[in-house]
Amino acid sequence: MAAFKTPSEVARETLKQLAARRLSPTPDNYQALYEEIAGSSSPPAFPAVALRSILRVMPGQTPAQKRLLNQLEQAVAQQSWPTLQSVMVGYANLGLTPVGAAAPPPSGIESTHVPQRLALAVARLVENALPALGEEDTRLRDMAAQVVDLLRSEMPPVTAAERMLADFGHRLSFAAEEQGALRTGLLALLHLLFENIAALSLDDDWLHGQVQALLAATAPPLNLRRLDEVEQRLKDVIFKQSEAKLHTRQTQEQMRELLATFIERLAQMDESSSSYHNQMEQCAERISQASRLQDIAPLLEEVISATRAMALSSRIARGELQDLRERAQARHHEIDQLRQELDRASNMARHDALTGSLNRKGFDEALQREVARAQRQDTPLCIALLDVDDFKSINDRLGHAAGDEALVHLAEVTRQGLRPQDQLARYGGEEFVIILPDTVVDEGVQVMRRLQRELTTRYFLKDGERMLITFSAGVAQLLGKDDVSDAIRRADQGMYLAKRSGKNRVVAT
């Protein structure tokens, strides 16, 4: 074919060849003929749109996948074929069989169906994920049902399963994000509710303390154990508040009745006194007008009779007022007793007011639940008893307020270093006990040593002075049907041995 010099000549010849060869005038046909006539080829267009669609479904869970995914995004943004080739090779290397692993199936025998065990496992995974996503997204549930039906069918095709799982995963990501936002929003509303209750109850120290404990208990991250603690605290607050409100209302009604009776008796006394004075004035006037002794005698009898009646009325009124006074004092005493009862209720709650950890009552209940669960499921359970080293010297040198702050510091650091299933309780004074579910004694020792290391990095600050808080601990494991008190006694013995062996140690018994 003759060579053409200018692009316009090449274009005219291309159109002639399209007509001569009876080819459809499509962009692909035109480009192929143009390159044939011009004797050159243009580089292929970069498929940015298609690659961005692929990016949305590419996996990015492992560090290697995330790294390659970022490189692929850069390759698409830069439209770089060499970078794209490097990324594809990297993804291919992720699937290489490591040394010692089972050999891949021979080439040419690629399976077109999802293995049955894998299909059933993925189906169960989809079913188990749905309860956490609520009931609102019907489309998501329909897609999940379709995926499960396909995977539970006999020999599900890989292509259809991959496509449906990709669509389901894309929808699932939005639903999970929405549920996370809902959870965060509800938790924020719960905190706002607690804060408003505390603001409205500034004159009630017990309730204010319980609300502060609720705020601490609902701080993220949450788990079922902490939600159980929140529920128990709310029940305590609701019960005590309803009881106090009922007693206070009854007392207020009785005080109102007493005040009304008191005012009524005062009015009656005033009426009686006015009537008596009027009667005395009339008698005095009549006596001044009498001219005979016989006329004065009946008036004197009338005066004496009125005076006796007035004296009797005064005695009755004085007795009634004294009774009202005694009843009012009794009501005031009843209110004082109610306040004292609420103060005692603070001690009966399940959490220590100072450190926010479980108190003895809360510890006993939590330990009873964990022991029952461990025996029912045949899982290990450990108890660790710790005591602050040289705590008396802190109180003596810095004061008891500083000692309380040191205990709060210890409790905060300990709670942050424990696992979600572990529970901290204040056992008395500077002693704390930790319940360690699903833990054998060696693991319990490691947990306590990790807490000791954490305390060495978190100094206690008081008036600009940095102090290192340490503790000695004993760890005991409940074995079989062991008595709980025996395990606590063994943990206490271990703690005593740790003290004797140099402090800041952990001893298993």
Coordinates of C-alpha atoms in Angstrom, one line a residue:
M1 CA 0.0 0.0 0.0
A2 CA 1.3 3.4 -1.0
A3 CA 2.7 5.6 1.8
F4 CA 0.8 8.7 2.8
K5 CA 2.5 11.7 4.1
T6 CA -0.1 13.8 6.0
P7 CA -2.7 12.7 8.5
S8 CA -5.5 14.1 6.3
E9 CA -4.4 11.9 3.5
V10 CA -4.3 8.9 5.8
A11 CA -7.8 9.8 7.1
R12 CA -9.3 10.0 3.5
E13 CA -7.7 6.7 2.5
T14 CA -9.1 5.1 5.7
L15 CA -12.7 6.2 4.8
K16 CA -12.2 4.8 1.3
Q17 CA -11.0 1.5 2.6
L18 CA -13.9 1.2 5.1
A19 CA -16.3 1.6 2.1
A20 CA -14.3 -0.7 -0.2
R21 CA -14.1 -3.5 2.4
R22 CA -17.7 -2.9 3.5
L23 CA -16.8 -2.5 7.2
S24 CA -19.0 -0.9 9.7
P25 CA -17.7 2.7 10.6
T26 CA -17.0 1.9 14.2
P27 CA -14.2 3.5 16.2
D28 CA -12.4 0.2 16.5
N29 CA -12.6 -0.5 12.7
Y30 CA -11.5 3.1 11.9
Q31 CA -8.6 3.0 14.3
A32 CA -7.4 -0.4 12.9
L33 CA -7.5 0.7 9.3
Y34 CA -5.9 4.1 10.1
E35 CA -3.0 2.3 11.9
E36 CA -2.7 -0.1 9.0
I37 CA -2.5 2.6 6.3
A38 CA -0.3 4.9 8.4
G39 CA 2.0 2.0 9.2
S40 CA 2.1 2.8 12.9
S41 CA 0.1 1.8 16.0
S42 CA -1.1 4.0 18.9
P43 CA -0.6 3.0 22.5
P44 CA -3.8 1.4 24.0
A45 CA -5.9 3.8 26.1
F46 CA -5.5 3.4 29.9
P47 CA -8.7 1.7 31.3
A48 CA -9.0 4.0 34.3
V49 CA -12.8 3.7 34.7
A50 CA -12.7 -0.1 34.6
L51 CA -9.8 -0.2 37.1
R52 CA -11.6 2.1 39.5
S53 CA -14.6 -0.3 39.5
I54 CA -12.2 -3.1 40.3
L55 CA -10.7 -1.1 43.1
R56 CA -14.0 -1.0 45.0
V57 CA -14.1 -4.7 45.4
M58 CA -10.4 -5.5 45.8
P59 CA -9.6 -7.0 49.3
G60 CA -7.6 -4.8 51.7
Q61 CA -7.6 -6.6 55.1
T62 CA -4.0 -7.7 55.5
P63 CA -1.1 -5.3 55.5
A64 CA 0.2 -6.6 52.2
Q65 CA -3.2 -6.2 50.6
K66 CA -3.5 -2.7 51.9
R67 CA -0.1 -1.8 50.5
L68 CA -0.9 -3.2 47.1
L69 CA -4.3 -1.5 47.1
N70 CA -2.6 1.8 47.7
Q71 CA -0.2 1.2 44.9
L72 CA -3.0 0.2 42.6
E73 CA -4.8 3.5 43.4
Q74 CA -1.6 5.4 42.5
A75 CA -1.2 3.5 39.3
V76 CA -4.7 4.4 38.2
A77 CA -4.3 8.1 39.2
Q78 CA -1.0 8.3 37.3
Q79 CA -2.2 6.1 34.4
S80 CA 1.1 4.2 34.7
W81 CA 1.3 0.8 33.0
P82 CA 4.6 -0.2 34.7
T83 CA 3.2 0.5 38.2
L84 CA 0.0 -1.4 37.3
Q85 CA 2.2 -4.3 36.1
S86 CA 4.1 -4.3 39.3
V87 CA 0.9 -4.3 41.4
M88 CA -0.5 -7.2 39.4
V89 CA 2.7 -9.2 40.0
G90 CA 2.4 -8.4 43.7
Y91 CA -1.1 -9.7 43.9
A92 CA -0.1 -12.8 42.0
N93 CA 2.7 -13.5 44.5
L94 CA 0.2 -13.3 47.4
G95 CA -1.4 -16.5 46.2
L96 CA 1.9 -18.5 45.8
T97 CA 1.9 -21.7 47.8
P98 CA 4.4 -21.5 50.6
V99 CA 7.1 -24.2 51.1
G100 CA 5.6 -27.3 52.7
A101 CA 2.1 -26.5 51.8
A102 CA -0.2 -28.7 49.7
A103 CA 0.5 -28.6 46.0
P104 CA -2.1 -26.7 43.8
P105 CA -4.3 -28.7 41.5
P106 CA -2.9 -29.4 38.0
S107 CA -3.3 -26.7 35.5
G108 CA -6.3 -27.0 33.3
I109 CA -8.4 -28.5 36.0
E110 CA -9.6 -25.3 37.6
S111 CA -12.8 -25.8 39.7
T112 CA -15.9 -23.9 38.5
H113 CA -17.9 -24.6 41.7
V114 CA -17.4 -23.4 45.3
P115 CA -16.2 -26.3 47.6
Q116 CA -19.1 -27.5 49.7
R117 CA -17.5 -26.9 53.1
L118 CA -16.4 -23.4 52.1
A119 CA -19.8 -22.6 50.8
L120 CA -21.5 -23.7 54.0
A121 CA -19.0 -21.8 56.2
V122 CA -19.6 -18.6 54.2
A123 CA -23.4 -19.1 54.4
R124 CA -23.2 -19.5 58.2
L125 CA -21.0 -16.4 58.3
V126 CA -23.6 -14.4 56.4
E127 CA -26.4 -15.6 58.6
N128 CA -24.5 -14.8 61.8
A129 CA -23.7 -11.3 60.6
L130 CA -27.3 -10.3 60.0
P131 CA -28.5 -10.0 63.7
A132 CA -25.9 -7.3 64.4
L133 CA -27.3 -5.2 61.5
G134 CA -30.8 -4.6 62.7
E135 CA -34.1 -5.1 60.8
E136 CA -34.3 -1.9 58.9
D137 CA -32.4 -2.7 55.7
T138 CA -34.8 -5.2 53.9
R139 CA -32.7 -5.0 50.7
L140 CA -29.6 -6.3 52.6
R141 CA -31.6 -9.1 54.1
D142 CA -33.0 -10.1 50.7
M143 CA -29.4 -10.1 49.3
A144 CA -28.2 -12.2 52.3
A145 CA -31.0 -14.7 51.7
Q146 CA -30.1 -15.0 48.0
V147 CA -26.4 -15.5 48.9
V148 CA -27.3 -18.2 51.5
D149 CA -29.6 -20.0 49.1
L150 CA -27.0 -20.0 46.4
L151 CA -24.2 -21.2 48.8
R152 CA -26.5 -24.0 50.3
S153 CA -27.4 -25.2 46.8
E154 CA -25.7 -28.2 45.3
M155 CA -22.4 -27.2 43.6
P156 CA -22.8 -23.4 43.6
P157 CA -20.9 -21.8 40.7
V158 CA -17.9 -19.7 41.6
T159 CA -18.7 -16.8 39.2
A160 CA -22.2 -16.3 40.5
A161 CA -21.1 -16.7 44.2
E162 CA -18.3 -14.2 43.7
R163 CA -20.6 -11.7 42.1
M164 CA -23.3 -12.0 44.7
L165 CA -20.8 -11.9 47.6
A166 CA -19.2 -8.8 46.1
D167 CA -22.6 -7.0 45.9
F168 CA -23.5 -8.2 49.4
G169 CA -20.2 -7.1 50.9
H170 CA -20.6 -3.6 49.3
R171 CA -24.1 -3.3 50.8
L172 CA -22.9 -4.7 54.1
S173 CA -20.2 -2.1 54.4
F174 CA -22.8 0.7 54.3
A175 CA -25.0 -1.1 56.8
A176 CA -22.1 -1.7 59.2
E177 CA -21.1 1.9 59.0
E178 CA -24.7 3.0 59.7
Q179 CA -25.0 0.6 62.7
G180 CA -21.7 2.0 64.1
A181 CA -23.0 5.5 63.8
L182 CA -26.3 4.6 65.5
R183 CA -24.4 2.9 68.3
T184 CA -22.2 6.0 68.8
G185 CA -25.2 8.3 68.7
L186 CA -27.2 6.2 71.2
L187 CA -24.2 6.1 73.5
A188 CA -23.9 9.9 73.3
L189 CA -27.6 10.3 74.1
L190 CA -27.2 8.0 77.1
H191 CA -24.3 10.1 78.4
L192 CA -26.3 13.3 77.9
L193 CA -29.2 11.8 79.9
F194 CA -26.9 10.8 82.7
E195 CA -25.3 14.2 82.7
N196 CA -28.7 15.9 82.9
I197 CA -29.7 13.7 85.8
A198 CA -26.5 14.6 87.6
A199 CA -27.1 18.4 86.9
L200 CA -30.6 18.1 88.4
S201 CA -29.4 16.2 91.5
L202 CA -26.6 18.4 92.8
D203 CA -28.1 18.4 96.3
D204 CA -28.2 14.6 96.4
D205 CA -24.7 13.3 97.0
W206 CA -25.6 9.7 96.7
L207 CA -27.5 10.0 93.4
H208 CA -24.8 12.3 92.0
G209 CA -22.1 9.7 92.8
Q210 CA -24.1 6.9 91.2
V211 CA -24.6 8.9 88.0
Q212 CA -20.9 9.7 87.8
A213 CA -20.3 5.9 88.2
L214 CA -22.8 5.3 85.3
L215 CA -21.0 7.8 83.1
A216 CA -17.7 5.9 83.8
A217 CA -19.3 2.5 83.2
T218 CA -20.7 3.5 79.8
A219 CA -17.4 4.9 78.5
P220 CA -16.4 3.1 75.3
P221 CA -15.4 0.4 74.5
L222 CA -18.5 -1.4 75.8
N223 CA -19.1 -5.1 76.2
L224 CA -21.9 -7.3 77.6
R225 CA -20.3 -7.4 81.1
R226 CA -20.1 -3.7 81.4
L227 CA -23.7 -3.3 80.1
D228 CA -24.7 -5.7 82.8
E229 CA -23.0 -3.5 85.4
V230 CA -24.8 -0.4 83.9
E231 CA -28.1 -2.3 84.2
Q232 CA -27.5 -3.2 87.8
R233 CA -26.5 0.4 88.6
L234 CA -29.6 1.8 87.0
K235 CA -31.8 -0.6 88.9
D236 CA -30.2 0.6 92.1
V237 CA -30.8 4.2 91.3
I238 CA -34.3 3.7 90.1
F239 CA -35.3 1.7 93.1
K240 CA -33.8 4.0 95.7
Q241 CA -35.1 7.1 93.9
S242 CA -38.6 5.8 93.7
E243 CA -38.6 4.7 97.3
A244 CA -37.2 8.1 98.4
K245 CA -39.7 9.9 96.3
L246 CA -42.6 8.0 97.8
H247 CA -41.5 8.6 101.3
T248 CA -40.8 12.2 100.7
R249 CA -44.2 12.8 99.1
Q250 CA -45.9 11.1 102.1
T251 CA -44.0 13.2 104.5
Q252 CA -44.7 16.4 102.6
E253 CA -48.5 15.6 102.7
Q254 CA -48.4 15.0 106.4
M255 CA -46.5 18.2 107.0
R256 CA -49.1 20.1 104.9
E257 CA -51.9 18.6 107.0
L258 CA -50.1 19.6 110.2
L259 CA -49.6 23.1 109.0
A260 CA -53.2 23.4 107.9
T261 CA -54.4 22.2 111.3
F262 CA -52.0 24.5 113.1
I263 CA -53.3 27.6 111.1
E264 CA -56.9 26.5 111.8
R265 CA -56.3 26.2 115.5
L266 CA -54.7 29.6 115.6
A267 CA -57.7 31.1 113.8
Q268 CA -60.1 29.4 116.3
M269 CA -58.0 30.8 119.2
D270 CA -58.1 34.3 117.7
E271 CA -61.9 34.0 117.3
S272 CA -62.4 32.8 120.8
S273 CA -60.1 35.5 122.2
S274 CA -62.0 38.2 120.3
S275 CA -65.3 36.9 121.5
Y276 CA -64.1 36.8 125.0
H277 CA -62.8 40.4 124.9
N278 CA -66.1 41.6 123.4
Q279 CA -68.0 39.8 126.1
M280 CA -65.8 41.3 128.9
E281 CA -66.3 44.8 127.4
Q282 CA -70.0 44.4 127.4
C283 CA -70.0 43.1 131.0
A284 CA -67.8 46.0 132.1
E285 CA -70.2 48.5 130.5
R286 CA -73.2 46.9 132.1
I287 CA -71.4 46.8 135.5
S288 CA -70.6 50.5 135.2
Q289 CA -74.3 51.2 134.6
A290 CA -75.7 49.0 137.4
S291 CA -76.9 50.9 140.5
R292 CA -77.7 47.9 142.7
L293 CA -75.7 45.0 144.0
Q294 CA -78.3 42.5 142.8
D295 CA -77.7 43.7 139.2
I296 CA -74.0 43.1 139.5
A297 CA -74.1 39.5 140.8
P298 CA -75.4 37.9 137.6
L299 CA -72.8 39.9 135.6
L300 CA -70.0 38.6 137.8
E301 CA -71.3 35.0 137.3
E302 CA -71.3 35.6 133.5
V303 CA -67.7 36.9 133.6
I304 CA -66.5 34.0 135.7
S305 CA -68.3 31.5 133.3
A306 CA -66.8 33.1 130.2
T307 CA -63.3 33.2 131.8
R308 CA -63.6 29.5 132.7
A309 CA -64.6 28.7 129.1
M310 CA -61.8 30.8 127.7
A311 CA -59.3 29.0 130.0
L312 CA -60.6 25.6 129.0
S313 CA -60.4 26.5 125.3
S314 CA -56.9 27.7 125.7
R315 CA -55.8 24.5 127.5
I316 CA -57.3 22.4 124.7
A317 CA -55.7 24.6 122.0
R318 CA -52.4 24.4 123.8
G319 CA -52.6 20.7 124.0
E320 CA -53.5 20.4 120.3
L321 CA -50.6 22.7 119.3
Q322 CA -48.2 20.7 121.4
D323 CA -49.4 17.5 119.7
L324 CA -48.9 19.2 116.3
R325 CA -45.4 20.2 117.3
E326 CA -44.5 16.7 118.4
R327 CA -45.9 15.3 115.1
A328 CA -43.9 17.9 113.1
Q329 CA -40.8 16.9 114.9
A330 CA -41.5 13.3 114.2
R331 CA -41.8 14.0 110.5
H332 CA -38.5 15.9 110.5
H333 CA -36.9 13.0 112.2
E334 CA -38.4 10.7 109.6
I335 CA -36.9 12.8 106.8
D336 CA -33.5 12.7 108.5
Q337 CA -33.8 8.9 108.7
L338 CA -34.6 8.7 105.0
R339 CA -31.5 10.7 104.2
Q340 CA -29.4 8.5 106.3
E341 CA -31.0 5.5 104.6
L342 CA -29.9 6.8 101.2
D343 CA -26.4 7.3 102.6
R344 CA -26.4 3.7 103.7
A345 CA -27.6 2.7 100.3
S346 CA -24.4 4.1 98.8
N347 CA -22.5 1.6 100.9
M348 CA -24.9 -1.1 99.8
A349 CA -24.4 -0.4 96.1
R350 CA -22.2 -2.7 94.0
H351 CA -19.4 -0.2 93.4
D352 CA -16.9 1.5 95.5
A353 CA -17.6 5.3 95.6
L354 CA -13.9 6.3 95.6
T355 CA -12.3 4.1 92.9
G356 CA -15.4 3.1 90.9
S357 CA -14.4 -0.6 91.1
L358 CA -16.7 -3.3 92.6
N359 CA -17.1 -3.2 96.3
R360 CA -17.4 -6.4 98.5
K361 CA -21.1 -6.8 97.6
G362 CA -20.5 -6.4 93.9
F363 CA -17.4 -8.6 94.1
D364 CA -19.3 -11.4 95.8
E365 CA -22.1 -11.3 93.1
A366 CA -19.6 -11.2 90.2
L367 CA -17.5 -14.0 91.7
Q368 CA -20.6 -16.1 92.2
R369 CA -21.6 -15.7 88.5
E370 CA -18.1 -16.4 87.2
V371 CA -17.7 -19.5 89.4
A372 CA -21.0 -20.9 88.2
R373 CA -20.1 -20.2 84.6
A374 CA -16.6 -21.8 85.0
Q375 CA -18.1 -24.9 86.5
R376 CA -20.9 -25.1 83.9
Q377 CA -18.5 -24.7 81.0
D378 CA -15.5 -26.4 82.6
T379 CA -13.2 -23.5 82.1
P380 CA -10.4 -22.2 84.3
L381 CA -10.9 -19.3 86.7
C382 CA -8.2 -17.4 88.7
I383 CA -8.4 -14.9 91.6
A384 CA -5.6 -12.3 92.1
L385 CA -5.3 -10.4 95.4
L386 CA -3.0 -7.3 95.4
D387 CA -2.0 -4.9 98.1
V388 CA -0.3 -1.5 97.5
D389 CA 3.3 -1.4 98.7
D390 CA 4.2 1.1 101.5
F391 CA 0.7 2.7 101.4
K392 CA 1.0 3.9 105.0
S393 CA 4.0 6.0 104.1
I394 CA 2.0 7.8 101.4
N395 CA -0.7 8.6 103.9
D396 CA 1.7 9.7 106.6
R397 CA 3.9 11.8 104.3
L398 CA 1.2 13.3 101.9
G399 CA -2.0 12.9 103.8
H400 CA -5.1 10.7 103.5
A401 CA -6.4 12.7 100.5
A402 CA -3.2 11.9 98.6
G403 CA -3.6 8.3 99.6
D404 CA -7.1 8.2 98.2
E405 CA -5.9 9.8 94.9
A406 CA -3.1 7.1 94.8
L407 CA -5.8 4.4 95.0
V408 CA -7.8 6.0 92.3
H409 CA -4.7 6.1 90.1
L410 CA -4.0 2.5 90.7
A411 CA -7.6 1.5 89.9
E412 CA -7.6 3.5 86.7
V413 CA -4.3 2.0 85.4
T414 CA -5.4 -1.5 86.4
R415 CA -8.7 -1.3 84.6
Q416 CA -7.1 0.0 81.5
G417 CA -4.6 -2.9 81.5
L418 CA -7.1 -5.6 82.1
R419 CA -9.0 -7.6 79.5
P420 CA -12.7 -6.9 78.9
Q421 CA -13.7 -10.1 80.8
D422 CA -11.6 -9.3 83.9
Q423 CA -13.2 -7.5 86.9
L424 CA -11.6 -5.3 89.5
A425 CA -12.9 -5.0 93.0
R426 CA -11.8 -3.1 96.1
Y427 CA -11.4 -5.7 98.8
G428 CA -10.7 -3.3 101.7
G429 CA -8.4 -0.4 102.4
E430 CA -5.5 -0.6 99.9
E431 CA -6.3 -4.2 98.9
F432 CA -7.9 -5.0 95.6
V433 CA -9.0 -8.3 94.1
I434 CA -9.2 -9.2 90.4
I435 CA -11.4 -11.9 88.9
L436 CA -9.7 -13.5 85.9
P437 CA -12.1 -15.8 83.9
D438 CA -10.8 -18.3 81.4
T439 CA -7.4 -18.0 82.9
V440 CA -5.0 -20.6 84.3
V441 CA -2.6 -19.7 87.1
D442 CA 0.4 -19.1 84.9
E443 CA -1.6 -16.7 82.7
G444 CA -2.9 -15.0 85.8
V445 CA 0.7 -14.3 87.0
Q446 CA 1.5 -12.9 83.6
V447 CA -1.5 -10.6 83.7
M448 CA -0.4 -9.2 87.1
R449 CA 3.2 -8.7 86.0
R450 CA 2.0 -6.8 83.0
L451 CA 0.0 -4.5 85.3
Q452 CA 3.1 -4.0 87.4
R453 CA 5.1 -3.0 84.3
E454 CA 2.3 -0.7 83.2
L455 CA 2.4 1.1 86.6
T456 CA 6.1 1.7 86.2
T457 CA 5.4 3.8 83.1
R458 CA 2.5 5.7 84.7
Y459 CA 3.8 7.7 87.6
F460 CA 1.4 9.1 90.3
L461 CA 1.7 12.9 90.4
K462 CA 1.0 14.8 93.6
D463 CA 1.9 18.5 94.0
G464 CA 4.4 18.2 91.2
E465 CA 6.0 15.1 92.8
R466 CA 6.3 11.9 90.8
M467 CA 5.7 8.8 92.8
L468 CA 6.0 5.2 91.7
I469 CA 3.1 3.1 92.9
T470 CA 3.8 -0.7 93.2
F471 CA 1.9 -3.6 94.5
S472 CA 2.5 -7.2 95.7
A473 CA 0.0 -9.8 94.5
G474 CA -0.9 -13.5 95.0
V475 CA -2.7 -15.5 92.3
A476 CA -4.8 -18.7 93.0
Q477 CA -6.8 -20.8 90.5
L478 CA -10.1 -22.4 91.4
L479 CA -9.8 -26.1 90.8
G480 CA -12.9 -28.2 90.2
K481 CA -15.3 -27.8 93.1
D482 CA -12.9 -25.8 95.3
D483 CA -14.4 -23.5 97.9
V484 CA -14.2 -19.9 96.8
S485 CA -13.0 -18.7 100.3
D486 CA -10.2 -21.2 100.1
A487 CA -9.0 -19.8 96.7
I488 CA -9.1 -16.2 98.2
R489 CA -7.2 -17.5 101.3
R490 CA -4.5 -19.0 99.0
A491 CA -4.3 -15.8 97.0
D492 CA -3.9 -13.8 100.2
Q493 CA -1.1 -16.2 101.3
G494 CA 0.7 -15.6 97.9
M495 CA 0.3 -11.8 98.4
Y496 CA 1.9 -12.1 101.9
L497 CA 4.8 -14.1 100.5
A498 CA 5.3 -11.5 97.8
K499 CA 5.5 -8.8 100.4
R500 CA 8.0 -10.9 102.4
S501 CA 10.2 -11.6 99.4
G502 CA 10.8 -7.9 98.5
K503 CA 7.5 -6.4 97.4
N504 CA 6.5 -5.5 93.8
R505 CA 6.3 -9.3 93.1
V506 CA 3.7 -11.8 92.1
V507 CA 3.4 -15.3 93.8
A508 CA 1.2 -18.1 92.6
T509 CA -0.3 -20.5 95.2

